[in-house]
mmCIF file of C-alpha atoms in Angstrom:
data_model
loop_
_atom_site.group_PDB
_atom_site.id
_atom_site.type_symbol
_atom_site.label_atom_id
_atom_site.label_comp_id
_atom_site.label_asym_id
_atom_site.label_seq_id
_atom_site.Cartn_x
_atom_site.Cartn_y
_atom_site.Cartn_z
ATOM 1 C CA MET A 34 -155.545 -129.986 -54.080
ATOM 2 C CA ASP A 35 -152.598 -127.624 -54.092
ATOM 3 C CA ILE A 36 -152.292 -126.964 -57.828
ATOM 4 C CA ASP A 37 -149.215 -124.778 -57.352
ATOM 5 C CA ARG A 38 -147.410 -127.605 -55.573
ATOM 6 C CA ALA A 39 -148.557 -130.070 -58.220
ATOM 7 C CA MET A 40 -147.188 -127.790 -60.922
ATOM 8 C CA LYS A 41 -143.802 -127.413 -59.231
ATOM 9 C CA ASN A 42 -143.246 -131.114 -58.732
ATOM 10 C CA PRO A 43 -146.034 -133.412 -59.941
ATOM 11 C CA ALA A 44 -144.343 -136.529 -58.545
ATOM 12 C CA THR A 45 -144.833 -135.214 -55.001
ATOM 13 C CA MET A 46 -148.595 -134.983 -55.475
ATOM 14 C CA PHE A 47 -149.286 -137.957 -57.753
ATOM 15 C CA VAL A 48 -147.940 -141.494 -57.584
ATOM 16 C CA THR A 49 -148.323 -142.044 -61.327
ATOM 17 C CA PRO A 50 -149.210 -140.073 -64.461
ATOM 18 C CA GLU A 51 -152.381 -142.144 -64.615
ATOM 19 C CA ALA A 52 -153.354 -140.740 -61.206
ATOM 20 C CA VAL A 53 -153.225 -137.244 -62.711
ATOM 21 C CA SER A 54 -155.544 -138.360 -65.508
ATOM 22 C CA ALA A 55 -157.945 -139.963 -63.063
ATOM 23 C CA SER A 56 -158.045 -137.023 -60.654
ATOM 24 C CA GLY A 57 -161.514 -135.639 -60.064
ATOM 25 C CA GLU A 58 -160.063 -132.513 -58.474
ATOM 26 C CA LEU A 59 -158.441 -131.138 -61.614
ATOM 27 C CA THR A 60 -159.920 -129.786 -64.810
ATOM 28 C CA ALA A 61 -158.734 -131.245 -68.098
ATOM 29 C CA GLU A 62 -156.559 -128.169 -68.652
ATOM 30 C CA GLN A 63 -155.007 -128.457 -65.184
ATOM 31 C CA LYS A 64 -154.277 -132.139 -65.802
ATOM 32 C CA ARG A 65 -152.653 -131.212 -69.086
ATOM 33 C CA ARG A 66 -150.498 -128.516 -67.461
ATOM 34 C CA VAL A 67 -149.380 -130.829 -64.634
ATOM 35 C CA LEU A 68 -148.486 -133.587 -67.100
ATOM 36 C CA LEU A 69 -146.606 -131.145 -69.332
ATOM 37 C CA GLN A 70 -144.600 -130.004 -66.305
ATOM 38 C CA TRP A 71 -143.863 -133.614 -65.376
ATOM 39 C CA LYS A 72 -142.816 -134.322 -68.967
ATOM 40 C CA ASP A 73 -140.481 -131.320 -68.959
ATOM 41 C CA GLN A 74 -138.856 -132.456 -65.706
ATOM 42 C CA LEU A 75 -138.365 -135.967 -67.039
ATOM 43 C CA GLN A 76 -136.848 -134.650 -70.260
ATOM 44 C CA GLN A 77 -134.397 -132.611 -68.177
ATOM 45 C CA LEU A 78 -133.429 -135.781 -66.302
ATOM 46 C CA GLN A 79 -132.916 -137.554 -69.633
ATOM 47 C CA THR A 80 -130.648 -134.741 -70.787
ATOM 48 C CA ALA A 81 -128.642 -135.050 -67.590
ATOM 49 C CA ASP A 82 -128.372 -138.794 -68.200
ATOM 50 C CA ASP A 83 -127.260 -138.225 -71.794
ATOM 51 C CA GLU A 84 -124.600 -135.781 -70.641
ATOM 52 C CA GLY A 85 -123.320 -138.218 -68.032
ATOM 53 C CA MET A 86 -124.452 -136.169 -65.061
ATOM 54 C CA ARG A 87 -126.280 -139.165 -63.614
ATOM 55 C CA GLN A 88 -124.780 -142.607 -63.720
ATOM 56 C CA ASN A 89 -127.629 -144.752 -62.411
ATOM 57 C CA GLU A 90 -128.827 -146.977 -65.275
ATOM 58 C CA ALA A 91 -131.871 -148.153 -63.301
ATOM 59 C CA ALA A 92 -132.964 -144.533 -62.872
ATOM 60 C CA THR A 93 -132.520 -143.964 -66.602
ATOM 61 C CA GLY A 94 -134.842 -146.868 -67.418
ATOM 62 C CA THR A 95 -137.372 -145.631 -64.893
ATOM 63 C CA THR A 96 -137.212 -142.116 -66.350
ATOM 64 C CA ASP A 97 -137.776 -143.452 -69.871
ATOM 65 C CA ASP A 98 -140.719 -145.582 -68.762
ATOM 66 C CA LEU A 99 -142.290 -142.755 -66.790
ATOM 67 C CA LEU A 100 -141.830 -140.328 -69.676
ATOM 68 C CA GLY A 101 -143.661 -142.740 -71.973
ATOM 69 C CA ARG A 102 -146.523 -143.013 -69.489
ATOM 70 C CA VAL A 103 -146.743 -139.222 -69.104
ATOM 71 C CA THR A 104 -146.826 -138.828 -72.884
ATOM 72 C CA SER A 105 -149.556 -141.475 -73.186
ATOM 73 C CA SER A 106 -151.625 -139.769 -70.494
ATOM 74 C CA LEU A 107 -151.262 -136.436 -72.280
ATOM 75 C CA SER A 108 -152.362 -138.020 -75.555
ATOM 76 C CA ARG A 109 -155.471 -139.466 -73.913
ATOM 77 C CA ILE A 110 -156.392 -136.132 -72.335
ATOM 78 C CA ASP A 111 -155.908 -134.341 -75.658
ATOM 79 C CA ALA A 112 -157.998 -136.967 -77.484
ATOM 80 C CA ASP A 113 -160.762 -136.770 -74.878
ATOM 81 C CA SER A 114 -160.718 -132.990 -75.132
ATOM 82 C CA LYS A 115 -161.043 -133.105 -78.921
ATOM 83 C CA ARG A 116 -163.895 -135.617 -78.712
ATOM 84 C CA GLY A 117 -165.645 -133.393 -76.180
ATOM 85 C CA SER A 118 -165.399 -130.331 -78.422
ATOM 86 C CA ILE A 119 -166.724 -132.295 -81.404
ATOM 87 C CA CYS A 120 -169.682 -133.606 -79.410
ATOM 88 C CA ALA A 121 -170.528 -130.202 -77.964
#
């Protein structure tokens, strides 16, 4: 796994945010960092949409959906991490 490439553009390495979560090649912290990068990129796309830089409504809906899935994946990783530290 090329973690540097995954960090630069997660969508080129993973089909879905759930695939990041399920990856056996990444540590929990690496998964978190990749998802945070993906979230940041999606938020930048949303800003561009809001400012009228992109006019494709279908892409806007896809961005919103994907951002929700990234956020959910991050929440699960954070919850799993907290459970792991409590059990340790």
